[in-house]
Amino acid sequence: MDIVEALLPKDLPVLRRLMAEYLLEFDPASDPRATWDDEYYEACRLGLASGTHGILLAQAGGEVAGFAIVRMERQWYRASLLLGHIEELYVRADSRR
């Protein structure tokens, strides 16, 4: 079954692995820990806790297939509305169609 669900703070290690795959696919010589360091993941955790960020994990066939990181902010003209911006999006090569 294919599903998309919100990442929980306990799942941040899964996000780290996916983000490393994502970066290395485009730049095999890069260092994922230097690009997305502990400070980055702490910001992700804080964003999840405060509601300013959302992180979605996609699963296909029971395996993690990808992620989306979304930054959310209130609309300038109507504070009751949220606007989401996709910051990062990745789908593992074997899950692409």
mmCIF file of C-alpha atoms in Angstrom:
data_model
loop_
_atom_site.group_PDB
_atom_site.id
_atom_site.type_symbol
_atom_site.label_atom_id
_atom_site.label_comp_id
_atom_site.label_asym_id
_atom_site.label_seq_id
_atom_site.Cartn_x
_atom_site.Cartn_y
_atom_site.Cartn_z
ATOM 1 C CA MET A 1 0.000 0.000 0.000
ATOM 2 C CA ASP A 2 1.270 3.466 -0.915
ATOM 3 C CA ILE A 3 0.869 6.169 1.733
ATOM 4 C CA VAL A 4 2.104 9.636 2.638
ATOM 5 C CA GLU A 5 2.244 10.551 6.308
ATOM 6 C CA ALA A 6 3.727 13.175 8.574
ATOM 7 C CA LEU A 7 7.217 12.513 9.865
ATOM 8 C CA LEU A 8 7.464 12.291 13.619
ATOM 9 C CA PRO A 9 10.509 13.657 15.465
ATOM 10 C CA LYS A 10 11.575 10.056 16.240
ATOM 11 C CA ASP A 11 11.840 9.482 12.456
ATOM 12 C CA LEU A 12 14.520 12.144 11.875
ATOM 13 C CA PRO A 13 17.207 9.440 11.313
ATOM 14 C CA VAL A 14 15.128 8.210 8.340
ATOM 15 C CA LEU A 15 15.085 11.757 6.964
ATOM 16 C CA ARG A 16 18.867 11.999 7.395
ATOM 17 C CA ARG A 17 19.373 8.836 5.304
ATOM 18 C CA LEU A 18 17.027 10.054 2.586
ATOM 19 C CA MET A 19 18.629 13.499 2.473
ATOM 20 C CA ALA A 20 22.065 11.898 2.111
ATOM 21 C CA GLU A 21 20.795 9.788 -0.819
ATOM 22 C CA TYR A 22 19.224 12.901 -2.344
ATOM 23 C CA LEU A 23 22.432 14.939 -2.198
ATOM 24 C CA LEU A 24 24.734 12.123 -3.304
ATOM 25 C CA GLU A 25 22.560 11.396 -6.333
ATOM 26 C CA PHE A 26 23.302 14.868 -7.694
ATOM 27 C CA ASP A 27 26.811 15.343 -6.308
ATOM 28 C CA PRO A 28 28.576 12.067 -5.440
ATOM 29 C CA ALA A 29 31.626 13.956 -4.147
ATOM 30 C CA SER A 30 29.643 15.947 -1.588
ATOM 31 C CA ASP A 31 29.491 15.401 2.157
ATOM 32 C CA PRO A 32 25.876 15.207 3.378
ATOM 33 C CA ARG A 33 26.886 15.791 7.014
ATOM 34 C CA ALA A 34 28.597 19.058 6.054
ATOM 35 C CA THR A 35 25.654 20.218 3.910
ATOM 36 C CA TRP A 36 22.931 19.220 6.385
ATOM 37 C CA ASP A 37 24.578 19.259 9.782
ATOM 38 C CA ASP A 38 23.143 18.737 13.258
ATOM 39 C CA GLU A 39 22.051 22.385 13.380
ATOM 40 C CA TYR A 40 19.906 21.812 10.267
ATOM 41 C CA TYR A 41 18.176 18.786 11.792
ATOM 42 C CA GLU A 42 17.656 20.621 15.066
ATOM 43 C CA ALA A 43 15.945 23.379 13.073
ATOM 44 C CA CYS A 44 13.765 20.695 11.454
ATOM 45 C CA ARG A 45 12.839 19.337 14.873
ATOM 46 C CA LEU A 46 12.014 22.806 16.181
ATOM 47 C CA GLY A 47 10.002 23.609 13.057
ATOM 48 C CA LEU A 48 7.955 20.446 13.517
ATOM 49 C CA ALA A 49 7.359 21.291 17.174
ATOM 50 C CA SER A 50 6.300 24.877 16.444
ATOM 51 C CA GLY A 51 4.199 24.040 13.392
ATOM 52 C CA THR A 52 6.221 26.203 11.010
ATOM 53 C CA HIS A 53 7.442 23.140 9.092
ATOM 54 C CA GLY A 54 5.951 19.901 7.966
ATOM 55 C CA ILE A 55 7.849 16.872 6.773
ATOM 56 C CA LEU A 56 6.061 14.161 4.852
ATOM 57 C CA LEU A 57 7.343 10.647 4.217
ATOM 58 C CA ALA A 58 6.070 8.661 1.249
ATOM 59 C CA GLN A 59 5.947 4.880 1.392
ATOM 60 C CA ALA A 60 5.485 2.444 -1.460
ATOM 61 C CA GLY A 61 5.164 -1.264 -0.862
ATOM 62 C CA GLY A 62 5.993 -0.819 2.818
ATOM 63 C CA GLU A 63 9.334 0.889 2.064
ATOM 64 C CA VAL A 64 10.166 4.579 2.457
ATOM 65 C CA ALA A 65 10.077 6.050 -1.044
ATOM 66 C CA GLY A 66 10.749 9.748 -0.487
ATOM 67 C CA PHE A 67 10.081 12.927 1.458
ATOM 68 C CA ALA A 68 8.896 16.505 1.206
ATOM 69 C CA ILE A 69 9.886 19.305 3.573
ATOM 70 C CA VAL A 70 7.350 22.122 3.680
ATOM 71 C CA ARG A 71 7.701 25.525 5.314
ATOM 72 C CA MET A 72 4.384 27.022 6.399
ATOM 73 C CA GLU A 73 3.479 30.619 7.087
ATOM 74 C CA ARG A 74 0.356 32.663 7.616
ATOM 75 C CA GLN A 75 -1.056 34.517 4.626
ATOM 76 C CA TRP A 76 -0.246 38.218 4.857
ATOM 77 C CA TYR A 77 -3.832 39.188 4.045
ATOM 78 C CA ARG A 78 -5.646 36.600 6.161
ATOM 79 C CA ALA A 79 -3.858 35.154 9.179
ATOM 80 C CA SER A 80 -6.327 32.276 9.408
ATOM 81 C CA LEU A 81 -4.897 30.795 6.177
ATOM 82 C CA LEU A 82 -1.620 28.903 5.944
ATOM 83 C CA LEU A 83 0.553 28.859 2.842
ATOM 84 C CA GLY A 84 3.029 26.023 2.362
ATOM 85 C CA HIS A 85 6.258 26.213 0.373
ATOM 86 C CA ILE A 86 8.014 23.015 -0.654
ATOM 87 C CA GLU A 87 11.623 23.431 0.466
ATOM 88 C CA GLU A 88 12.974 19.993 -0.458
ATOM 89 C CA LEU A 89 11.438 17.088 -2.379
ATOM 90 C CA TYR A 90 12.974 13.695 -3.130
ATOM 91 C CA VAL A 91 11.736 10.372 -4.463
ATOM 92 C CA ARG A 92 14.124 7.419 -4.470
ATOM 93 C CA ALA A 93 15.102 6.329 -7.978
ATOM 94 C CA ASP A 94 13.536 2.875 -7.615
ATOM 95 C CA SER A 95 10.197 4.486 -6.654
ATOM 96 C CA ARG A 96 9.994 6.865 -9.611
ATOM 97 C CA ARG A 97 7.724 6.010 -12.507
#
